[in-house]
XYZ file of C-alpha atoms in Angstrom:
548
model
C -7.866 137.434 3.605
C -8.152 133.759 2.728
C -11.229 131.637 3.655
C -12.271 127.728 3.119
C -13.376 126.952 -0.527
C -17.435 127.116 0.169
C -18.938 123.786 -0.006
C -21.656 124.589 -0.840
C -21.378 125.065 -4.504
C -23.277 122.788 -7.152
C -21.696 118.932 -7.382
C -21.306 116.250 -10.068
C -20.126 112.795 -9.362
C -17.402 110.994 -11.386
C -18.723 107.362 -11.840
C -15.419 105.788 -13.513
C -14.487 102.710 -11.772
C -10.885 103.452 -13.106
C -7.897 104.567 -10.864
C -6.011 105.564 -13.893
C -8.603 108.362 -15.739
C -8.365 110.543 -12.322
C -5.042 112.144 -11.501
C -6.157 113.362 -7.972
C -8.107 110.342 -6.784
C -9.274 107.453 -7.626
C -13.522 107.976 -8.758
C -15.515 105.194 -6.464
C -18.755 104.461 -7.518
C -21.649 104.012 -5.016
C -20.910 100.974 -3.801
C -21.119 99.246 0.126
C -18.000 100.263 2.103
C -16.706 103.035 -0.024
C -18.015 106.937 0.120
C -18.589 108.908 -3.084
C -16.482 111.249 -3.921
C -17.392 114.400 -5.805
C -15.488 117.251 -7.413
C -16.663 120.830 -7.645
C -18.420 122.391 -10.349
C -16.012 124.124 -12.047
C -15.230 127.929 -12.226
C -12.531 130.619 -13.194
C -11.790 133.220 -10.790
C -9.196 135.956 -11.458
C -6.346 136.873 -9.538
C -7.529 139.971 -7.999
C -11.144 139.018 -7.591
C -12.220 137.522 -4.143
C -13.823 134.238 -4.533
C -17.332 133.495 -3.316
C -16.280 132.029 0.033
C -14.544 135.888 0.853
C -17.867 136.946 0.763
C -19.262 135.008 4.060
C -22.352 136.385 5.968
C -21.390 139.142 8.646
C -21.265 138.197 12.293
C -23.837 139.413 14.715
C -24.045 140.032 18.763
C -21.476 137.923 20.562
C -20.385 135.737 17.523
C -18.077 138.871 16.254
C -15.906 138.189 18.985
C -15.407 134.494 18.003
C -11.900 134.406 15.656
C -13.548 132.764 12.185
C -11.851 129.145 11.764
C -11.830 129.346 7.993
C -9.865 132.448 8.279
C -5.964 132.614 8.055
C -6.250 134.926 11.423
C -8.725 132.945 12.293
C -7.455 130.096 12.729
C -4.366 131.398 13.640
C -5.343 132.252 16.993
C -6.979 129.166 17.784
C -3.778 127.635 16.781
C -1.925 129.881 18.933
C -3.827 128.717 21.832
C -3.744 124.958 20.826
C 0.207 124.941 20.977
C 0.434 127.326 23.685
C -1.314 124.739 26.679
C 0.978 121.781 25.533
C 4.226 124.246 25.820
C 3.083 125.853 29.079
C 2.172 122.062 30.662
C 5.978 120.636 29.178
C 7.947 123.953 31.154
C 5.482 123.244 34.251
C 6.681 119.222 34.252
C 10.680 120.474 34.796
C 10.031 122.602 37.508
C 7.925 119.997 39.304
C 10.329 117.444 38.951
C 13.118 120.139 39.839
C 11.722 120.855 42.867
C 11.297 117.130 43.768
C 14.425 116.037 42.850
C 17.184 118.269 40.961
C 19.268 115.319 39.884
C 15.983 113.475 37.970
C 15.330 116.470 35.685
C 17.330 114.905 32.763
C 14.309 112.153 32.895
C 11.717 114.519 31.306
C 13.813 114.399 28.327
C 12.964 110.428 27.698
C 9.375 111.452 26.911
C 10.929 113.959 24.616
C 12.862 111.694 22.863
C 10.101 108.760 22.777
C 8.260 111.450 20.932
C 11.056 112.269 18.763
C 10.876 108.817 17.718
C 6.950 108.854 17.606
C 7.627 111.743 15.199
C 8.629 110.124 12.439
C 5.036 108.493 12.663
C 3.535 111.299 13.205
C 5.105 113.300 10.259
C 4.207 110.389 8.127
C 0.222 110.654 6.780
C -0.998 113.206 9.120
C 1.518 116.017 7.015
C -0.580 115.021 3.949
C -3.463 116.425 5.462
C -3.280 119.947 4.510
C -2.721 118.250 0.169
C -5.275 115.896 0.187
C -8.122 116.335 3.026
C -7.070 120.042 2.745
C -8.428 120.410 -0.966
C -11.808 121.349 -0.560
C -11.991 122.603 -4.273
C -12.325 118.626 -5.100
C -13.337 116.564 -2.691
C -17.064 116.339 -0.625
C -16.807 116.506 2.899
C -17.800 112.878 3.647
C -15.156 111.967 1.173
C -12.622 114.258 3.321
C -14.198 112.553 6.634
C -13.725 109.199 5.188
C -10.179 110.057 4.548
C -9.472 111.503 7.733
C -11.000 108.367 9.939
C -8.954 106.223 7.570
C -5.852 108.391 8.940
C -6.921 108.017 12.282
C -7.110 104.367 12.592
C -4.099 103.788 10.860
C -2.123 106.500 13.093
C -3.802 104.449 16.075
C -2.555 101.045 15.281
C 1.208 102.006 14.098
C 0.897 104.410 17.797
C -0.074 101.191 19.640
C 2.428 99.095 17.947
C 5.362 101.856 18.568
C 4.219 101.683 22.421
C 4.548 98.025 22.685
C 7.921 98.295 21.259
C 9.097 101.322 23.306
C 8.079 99.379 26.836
C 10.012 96.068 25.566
C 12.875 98.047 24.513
C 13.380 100.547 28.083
C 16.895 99.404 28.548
C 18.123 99.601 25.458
C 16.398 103.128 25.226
C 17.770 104.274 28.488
C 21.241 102.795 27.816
C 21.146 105.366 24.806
C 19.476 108.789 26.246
C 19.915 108.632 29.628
C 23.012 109.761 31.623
C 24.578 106.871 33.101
C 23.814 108.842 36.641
C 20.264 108.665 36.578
C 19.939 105.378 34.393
C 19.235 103.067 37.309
C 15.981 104.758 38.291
C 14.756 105.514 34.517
C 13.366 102.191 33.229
C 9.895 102.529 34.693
C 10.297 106.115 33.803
C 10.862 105.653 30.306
C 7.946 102.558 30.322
C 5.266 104.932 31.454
C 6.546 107.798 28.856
C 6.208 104.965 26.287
C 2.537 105.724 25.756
C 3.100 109.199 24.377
C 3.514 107.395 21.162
C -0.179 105.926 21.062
C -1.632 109.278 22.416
C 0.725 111.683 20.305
C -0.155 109.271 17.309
C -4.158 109.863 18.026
C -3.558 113.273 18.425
C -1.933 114.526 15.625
C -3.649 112.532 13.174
C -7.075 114.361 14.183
C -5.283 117.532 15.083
C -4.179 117.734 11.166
C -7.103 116.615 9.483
C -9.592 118.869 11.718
C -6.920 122.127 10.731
C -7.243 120.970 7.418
C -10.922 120.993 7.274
C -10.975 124.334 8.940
C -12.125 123.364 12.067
C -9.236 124.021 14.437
C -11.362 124.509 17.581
C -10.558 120.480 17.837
C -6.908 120.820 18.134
C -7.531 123.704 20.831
C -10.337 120.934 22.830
C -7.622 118.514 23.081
C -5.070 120.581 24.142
C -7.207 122.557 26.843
C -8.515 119.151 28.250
C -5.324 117.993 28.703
C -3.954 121.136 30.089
C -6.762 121.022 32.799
C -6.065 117.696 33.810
C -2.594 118.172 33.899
C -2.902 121.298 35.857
C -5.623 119.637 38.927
C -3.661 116.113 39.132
C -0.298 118.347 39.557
C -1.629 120.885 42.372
C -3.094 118.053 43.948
C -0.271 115.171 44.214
C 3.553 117.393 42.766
C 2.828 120.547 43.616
C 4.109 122.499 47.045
C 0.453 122.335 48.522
C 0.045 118.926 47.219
C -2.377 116.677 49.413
C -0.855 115.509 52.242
C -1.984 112.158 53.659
C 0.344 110.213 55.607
C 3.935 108.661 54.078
C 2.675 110.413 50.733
C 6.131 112.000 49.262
C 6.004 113.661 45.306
C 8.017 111.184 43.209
C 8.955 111.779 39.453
C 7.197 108.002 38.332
C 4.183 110.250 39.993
C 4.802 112.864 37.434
C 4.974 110.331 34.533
C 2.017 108.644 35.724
C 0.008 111.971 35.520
C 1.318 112.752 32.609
C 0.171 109.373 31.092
C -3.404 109.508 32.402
C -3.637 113.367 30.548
C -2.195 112.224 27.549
C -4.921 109.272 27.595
C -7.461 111.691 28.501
C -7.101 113.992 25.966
C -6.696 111.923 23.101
C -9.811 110.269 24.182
C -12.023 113.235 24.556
C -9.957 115.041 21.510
C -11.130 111.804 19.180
C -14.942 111.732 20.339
C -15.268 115.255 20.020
C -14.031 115.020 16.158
C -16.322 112.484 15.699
C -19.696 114.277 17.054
C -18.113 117.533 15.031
C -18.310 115.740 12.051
C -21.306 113.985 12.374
C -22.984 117.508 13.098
C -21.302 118.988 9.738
C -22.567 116.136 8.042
C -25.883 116.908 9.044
C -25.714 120.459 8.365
C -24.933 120.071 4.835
C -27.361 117.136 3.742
C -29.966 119.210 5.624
C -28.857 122.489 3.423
C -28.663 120.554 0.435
C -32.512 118.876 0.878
C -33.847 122.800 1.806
C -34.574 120.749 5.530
C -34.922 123.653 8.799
C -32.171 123.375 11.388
C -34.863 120.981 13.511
C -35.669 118.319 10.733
C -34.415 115.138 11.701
C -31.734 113.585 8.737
C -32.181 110.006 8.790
C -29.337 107.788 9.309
C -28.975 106.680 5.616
C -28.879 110.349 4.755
C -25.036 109.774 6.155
C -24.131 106.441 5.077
C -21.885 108.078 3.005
C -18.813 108.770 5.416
C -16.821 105.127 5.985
C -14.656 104.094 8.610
C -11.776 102.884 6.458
C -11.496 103.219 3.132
C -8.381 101.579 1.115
C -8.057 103.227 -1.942
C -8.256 106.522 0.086
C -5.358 105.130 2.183
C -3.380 103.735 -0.750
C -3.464 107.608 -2.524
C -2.461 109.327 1.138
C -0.077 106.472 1.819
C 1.857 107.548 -2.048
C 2.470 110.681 -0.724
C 2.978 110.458 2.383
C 6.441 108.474 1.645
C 7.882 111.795 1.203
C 7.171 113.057 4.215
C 7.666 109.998 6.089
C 11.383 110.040 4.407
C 11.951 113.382 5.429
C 10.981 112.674 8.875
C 13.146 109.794 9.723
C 16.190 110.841 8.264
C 16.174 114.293 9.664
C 15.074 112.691 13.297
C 17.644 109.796 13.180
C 20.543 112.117 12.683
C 19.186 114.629 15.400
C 18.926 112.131 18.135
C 22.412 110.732 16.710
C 23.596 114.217 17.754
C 21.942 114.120 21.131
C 23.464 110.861 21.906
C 26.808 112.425 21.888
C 25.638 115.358 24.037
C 23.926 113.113 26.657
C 27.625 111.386 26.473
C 28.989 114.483 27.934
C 27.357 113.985 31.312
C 24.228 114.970 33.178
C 24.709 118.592 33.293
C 25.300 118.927 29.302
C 22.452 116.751 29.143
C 20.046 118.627 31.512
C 20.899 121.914 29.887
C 20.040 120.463 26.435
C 17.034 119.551 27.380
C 16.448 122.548 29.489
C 17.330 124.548 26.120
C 14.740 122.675 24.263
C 12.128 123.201 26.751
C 12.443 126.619 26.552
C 13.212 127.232 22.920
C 10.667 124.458 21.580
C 8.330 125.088 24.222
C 7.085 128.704 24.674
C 9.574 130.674 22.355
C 8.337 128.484 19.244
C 4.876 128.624 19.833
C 4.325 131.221 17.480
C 5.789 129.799 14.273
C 4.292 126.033 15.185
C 1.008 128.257 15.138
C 1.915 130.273 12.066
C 3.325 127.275 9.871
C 0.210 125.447 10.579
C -1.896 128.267 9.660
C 0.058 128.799 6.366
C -0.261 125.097 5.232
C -4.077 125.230 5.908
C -4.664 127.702 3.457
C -2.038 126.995 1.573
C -3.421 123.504 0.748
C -6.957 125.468 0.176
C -5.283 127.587 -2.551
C -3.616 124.416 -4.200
C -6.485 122.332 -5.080
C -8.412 125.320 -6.268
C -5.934 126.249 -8.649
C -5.135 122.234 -9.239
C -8.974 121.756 -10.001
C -8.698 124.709 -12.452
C -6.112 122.835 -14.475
C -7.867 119.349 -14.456
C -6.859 117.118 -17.195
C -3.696 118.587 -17.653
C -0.452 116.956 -15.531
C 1.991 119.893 -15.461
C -0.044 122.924 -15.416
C 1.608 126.450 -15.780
C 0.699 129.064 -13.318
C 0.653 132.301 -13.694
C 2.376 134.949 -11.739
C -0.951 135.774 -9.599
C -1.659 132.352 -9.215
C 1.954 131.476 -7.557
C 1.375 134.589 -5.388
C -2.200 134.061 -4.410
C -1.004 130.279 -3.480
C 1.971 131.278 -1.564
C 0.498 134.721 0.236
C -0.095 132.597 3.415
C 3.153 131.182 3.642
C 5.255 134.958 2.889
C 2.530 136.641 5.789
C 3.712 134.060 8.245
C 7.327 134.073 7.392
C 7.101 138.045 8.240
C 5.194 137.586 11.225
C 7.420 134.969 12.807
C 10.583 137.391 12.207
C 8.664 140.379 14.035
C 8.162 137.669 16.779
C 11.772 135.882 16.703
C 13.559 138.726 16.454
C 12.569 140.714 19.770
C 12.580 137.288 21.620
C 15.655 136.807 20.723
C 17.870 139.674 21.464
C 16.048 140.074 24.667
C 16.528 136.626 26.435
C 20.346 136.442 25.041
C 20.587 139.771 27.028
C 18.406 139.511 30.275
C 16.198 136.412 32.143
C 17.759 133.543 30.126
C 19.904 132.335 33.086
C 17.187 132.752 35.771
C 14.474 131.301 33.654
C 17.150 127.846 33.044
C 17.766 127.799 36.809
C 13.779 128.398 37.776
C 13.605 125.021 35.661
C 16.642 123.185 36.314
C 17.226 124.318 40.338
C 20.636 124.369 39.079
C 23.465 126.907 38.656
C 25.923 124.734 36.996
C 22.794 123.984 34.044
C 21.939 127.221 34.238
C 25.157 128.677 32.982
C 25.793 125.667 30.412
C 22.071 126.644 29.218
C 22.454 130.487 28.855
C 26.087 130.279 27.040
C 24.051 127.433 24.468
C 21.276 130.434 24.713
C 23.809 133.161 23.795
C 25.823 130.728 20.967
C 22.904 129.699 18.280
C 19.682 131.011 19.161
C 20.387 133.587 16.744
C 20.289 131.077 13.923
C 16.963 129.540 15.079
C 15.306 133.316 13.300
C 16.603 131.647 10.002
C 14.626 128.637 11.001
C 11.851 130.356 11.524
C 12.013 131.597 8.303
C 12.981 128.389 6.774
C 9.935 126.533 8.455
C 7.559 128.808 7.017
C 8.694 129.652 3.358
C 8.894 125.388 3.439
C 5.794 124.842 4.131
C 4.721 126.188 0.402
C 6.599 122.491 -0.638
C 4.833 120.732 2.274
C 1.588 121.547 1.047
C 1.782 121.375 -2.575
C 4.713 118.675 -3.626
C 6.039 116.757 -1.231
C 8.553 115.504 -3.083
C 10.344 118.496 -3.275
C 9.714 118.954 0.252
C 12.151 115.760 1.021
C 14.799 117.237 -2.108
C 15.494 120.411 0.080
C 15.711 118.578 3.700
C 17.882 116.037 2.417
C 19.826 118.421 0.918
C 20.303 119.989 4.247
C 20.696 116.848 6.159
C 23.211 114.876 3.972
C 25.286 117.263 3.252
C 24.996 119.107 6.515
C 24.259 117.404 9.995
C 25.417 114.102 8.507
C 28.570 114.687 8.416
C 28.968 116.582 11.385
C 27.662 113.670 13.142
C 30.238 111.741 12.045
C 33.221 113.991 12.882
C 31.543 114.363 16.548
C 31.218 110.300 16.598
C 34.924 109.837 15.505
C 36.583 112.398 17.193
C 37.216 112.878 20.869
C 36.359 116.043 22.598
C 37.242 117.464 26.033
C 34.166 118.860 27.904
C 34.537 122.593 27.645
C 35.520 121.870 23.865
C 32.384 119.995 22.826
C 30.153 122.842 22.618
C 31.968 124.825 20.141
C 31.623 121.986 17.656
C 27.959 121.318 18.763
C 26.935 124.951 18.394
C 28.236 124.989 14.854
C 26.772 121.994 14.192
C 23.119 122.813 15.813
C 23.198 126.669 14.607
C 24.996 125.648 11.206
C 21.968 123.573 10.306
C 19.738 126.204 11.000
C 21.397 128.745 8.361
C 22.528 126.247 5.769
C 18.694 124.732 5.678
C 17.646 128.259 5.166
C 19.802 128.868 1.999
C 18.513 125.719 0.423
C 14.482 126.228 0.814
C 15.484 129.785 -0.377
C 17.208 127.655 -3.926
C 14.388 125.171 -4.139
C 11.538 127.636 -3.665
C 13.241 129.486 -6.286
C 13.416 126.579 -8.582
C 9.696 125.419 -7.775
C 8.537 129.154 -8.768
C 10.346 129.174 -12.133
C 9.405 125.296 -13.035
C 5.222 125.866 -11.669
C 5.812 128.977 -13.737
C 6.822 127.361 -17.024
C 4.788 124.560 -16.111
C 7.050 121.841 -15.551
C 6.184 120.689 -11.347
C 3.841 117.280 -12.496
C 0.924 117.685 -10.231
């Protein structure tokens, strides 16, 4: 079982004021503005022998209930939870606006698609998380605090600008993924879904840097706030029994509205309640560290360390982080090139698309957004321990044990998510897929378009499952080779696909023979090139050749 690297171990602080004589991070000396930043006193553990933090104090009267959060099961299950509200919340939307108006359920998709968009911002820093804030082994926690508000703000202001440019640019947006049917009524639609990139941009950032620093009963806050909200606004103004003053009538800018004033919500609370967290860990530790009792006031220069911004820790996320940002934005702009010519096909195609991905990256995938997060967690734990055992040295080899001890996490979630997958799988493609598309869509003709996409490539999405899992080893140690295999998939994959679909003309029931090759293709294809690069990442760490 895997647990946090224990804190609180003996420190020494590097006082170079030289970026170049540290290979992790650049050594800041004690200066006005910038926090400290200390590296762990150094020790050799062997493969088989648990390190100190396995051995954590046993849990007494109601605490042994509580899942551990520096535990991979641990944190698992508060993950679980965490994605499971947001999923629940996004199938509840469609059947609210189904119920109001049939026609208008395409619109949910907009705020998908903003946050498509958002994505590549969002997939940007925050994925460096689990490398950087994630390595415990070598950095304090004020320096990982500093680091993580750093993300935060940054996330915030490229969120805010995003928004701005979202709301001027609503008929150019709905001109592209709206359905020409519904387009005259989707401007102020997609202008009030325009938001989602400020609040998804708040929200990830301290969603990855709490998981990262083992503390993933953040991510869960934010979600169950803004499940709660959602939940009392809808009963009282979309649902059946809404309230019922006079010339009051459910509309779907009603539903976007809500939705808005959630998202707001919980990004607000989800932020303030990272920052008291963290100011109460902060505490904990100076007062363990002076010998203080639980009741002894630490004074506020005590925790002057922790800065708001810090540029040099931006500067060393920001040179990783242009591999994931890469990775993001040319996997994203060639999915929503795809989509375009699917929302080209008309309303129902579009609808059933979107009623797909409700259900498939709503509930279904719950479980392997839960595990993959888990497994880059500890994943990124196990890194910088074994990177701060090979200081001083810039291509390390690892031994055998050390490449499984790093990648354990990763393999257990990969063979979770196919017991999961697997039974999911065959039984919606046989029973309930239908019903459960019509329960969303209030539509028979989406319903059958949804259940033959159902039937066509869901299969493929267990290789995905796979594939998102075994790739999160690259995520969380080199990036770079993390962009290699997607672009790999992408280029010589869904890139040309999306040309032939562009260039060619297809008749209606034709299109989604080509689209379910396309779609499920991607899914196998990516799988067979993580399984080549993992290879070649295991047999170049081994022979120490991966620069690190």
């Amino acid at each position: 079982m895997w647990r946090a690297t224990d804190q609180n171990t003996r420190y020494r602080m590097l006082s170079s004021k030289d970026p170049a004589e540290n290979e992790i991070i650049s050594p800041i000396s004690f200066s006005p503005g910038e926090p400290s930043v200390y590296h762990a006193h150094d020790h050799s553990v062997s493969d088989d022998e648990p390190t100190p933090s396995d051995r954590s104090p046993k849990k007494t009267g109601f605490n042994k209930f509580i899942p551990s959060r520096d535990t991979y099961w641990g944190s698992l299950t508060y993950n679980l939870l965490a994605f499971l509200l947001p999923a629940l919340y996004q199938t509840l939307s469609k059947l609210w606006i189904a119920q109001i108006d049939s026609d208008s359920v395409v619109l949910t998709d907009v705020y998908t698609y903003i946050s498509t968009i958002a994505e590549v911002l969002n997939e940007g820093l925050p994925r460096i998380a689990w490398l950087i804030i994630g390595n415990s082994a070598s950095y304090s926690l004020s320096t990982r605090l500093s680091l993580s508000y750093t993300l935060i703000i940054f996330q915030t202001c490229m969120g805010l600008l995003m928004t701005v440019i979202f709301i001027a640019a609503a008929e150019s947006f709905a001109a592209g993924f709206v359905p020409p049917e519904v387009r005259e009524k989707s401007l102020s639609y997609v202008r009030l879904s325009s938001a989602v990139a400020l609040t998804s941009a708040v929200q990830t950032a301290v969603a990855s840097c709490t998981r990262a620093m083992d503390w993933p009963d953040v991510p869960l806050v934010v979600s169950s706030v803004g499940f709660a909200v959602n939940i009392v606004l809808d009963m009282l103004f979309l649902s059946w029994f809404h309230v019922g003053w006079t010339g009051y009538k459910p509309t779907v800018l009603a539903q976007a509205g809500i939705r808005l004033a959630c998202d707001v919500t919980a990004a607000g609370v989800g932020l303030g309640y990272f920052v008291w967290v963290a100011r109460r860990k902060v505490r904990e530790e100076i007062q363990s560290r002076m010998g203080l009792r639980g009741d002894e006031r630490v004074d506020d220069e005590g925790m002057g360390r922790v800065v708001w911004w810090w540029t040099a820790g931006f500067w060393m996320m920001a040179r990783e982080a242009v591999y994931t940002f890469a990775e993001s934005a040319v996997r994203n702009a060639i999915y929503l090139w795809l989509v375009n010519r699917i929302i080209g096909l008309g309303a129902d195609y579009a609808t059933a698309w979107g009623v797909f991905n409700t259900i498939r990256w709503g509930l279904v995938m719950v479980p392997v957004q839960a595990l993959e997060t888990s497994a880059l967690t500890f994943i990124g734990h196990e890194w910088g321990e074994w990177k701060k055992g090979k200081e001083g040295v810039s291509k390390p080899a690892a031994r055998w044990g050390e490449i499984k001890r790093i990648s354990r996490p990763a393999i257990n979630s990969a063979l979770v998510s196919l017991a999961v997958e697997i039974p999911i799988c065959i039984f919606l493609s046989l029973w309930g897929m239908k019903e459960f598309a019509f329960y969303i869509s209030n539509s028979e003709r989406v319903a059958d378009i949804t259940k033959k996409m159902w039937q066509n490539i869901d299969w493929c999405y267990i290789f995905y499952a796979l594939n998102y899992q075994l790739s999160s080893i690259l995520l969380a140690t080199v990036p770079r080779w993390f962009l290699y295999q997607s672009l790999w998939s992408n280029l010589l994959w869904s890139l040309p696909w999306a040309i032939v679909v562009t260039v060619m003309k297809f008749k209606e029931e034709q299109a989604w023979t080509f689209y379910s090759v396309i779609f499920g293709g991607a899914n196998v294809f990516s799988s067979i090139v993580v399984a080549i690069v993992l290879g070649a990442w295991v047999w170049r760490l081994h022979n120490g050749m991966i620069r690190v």
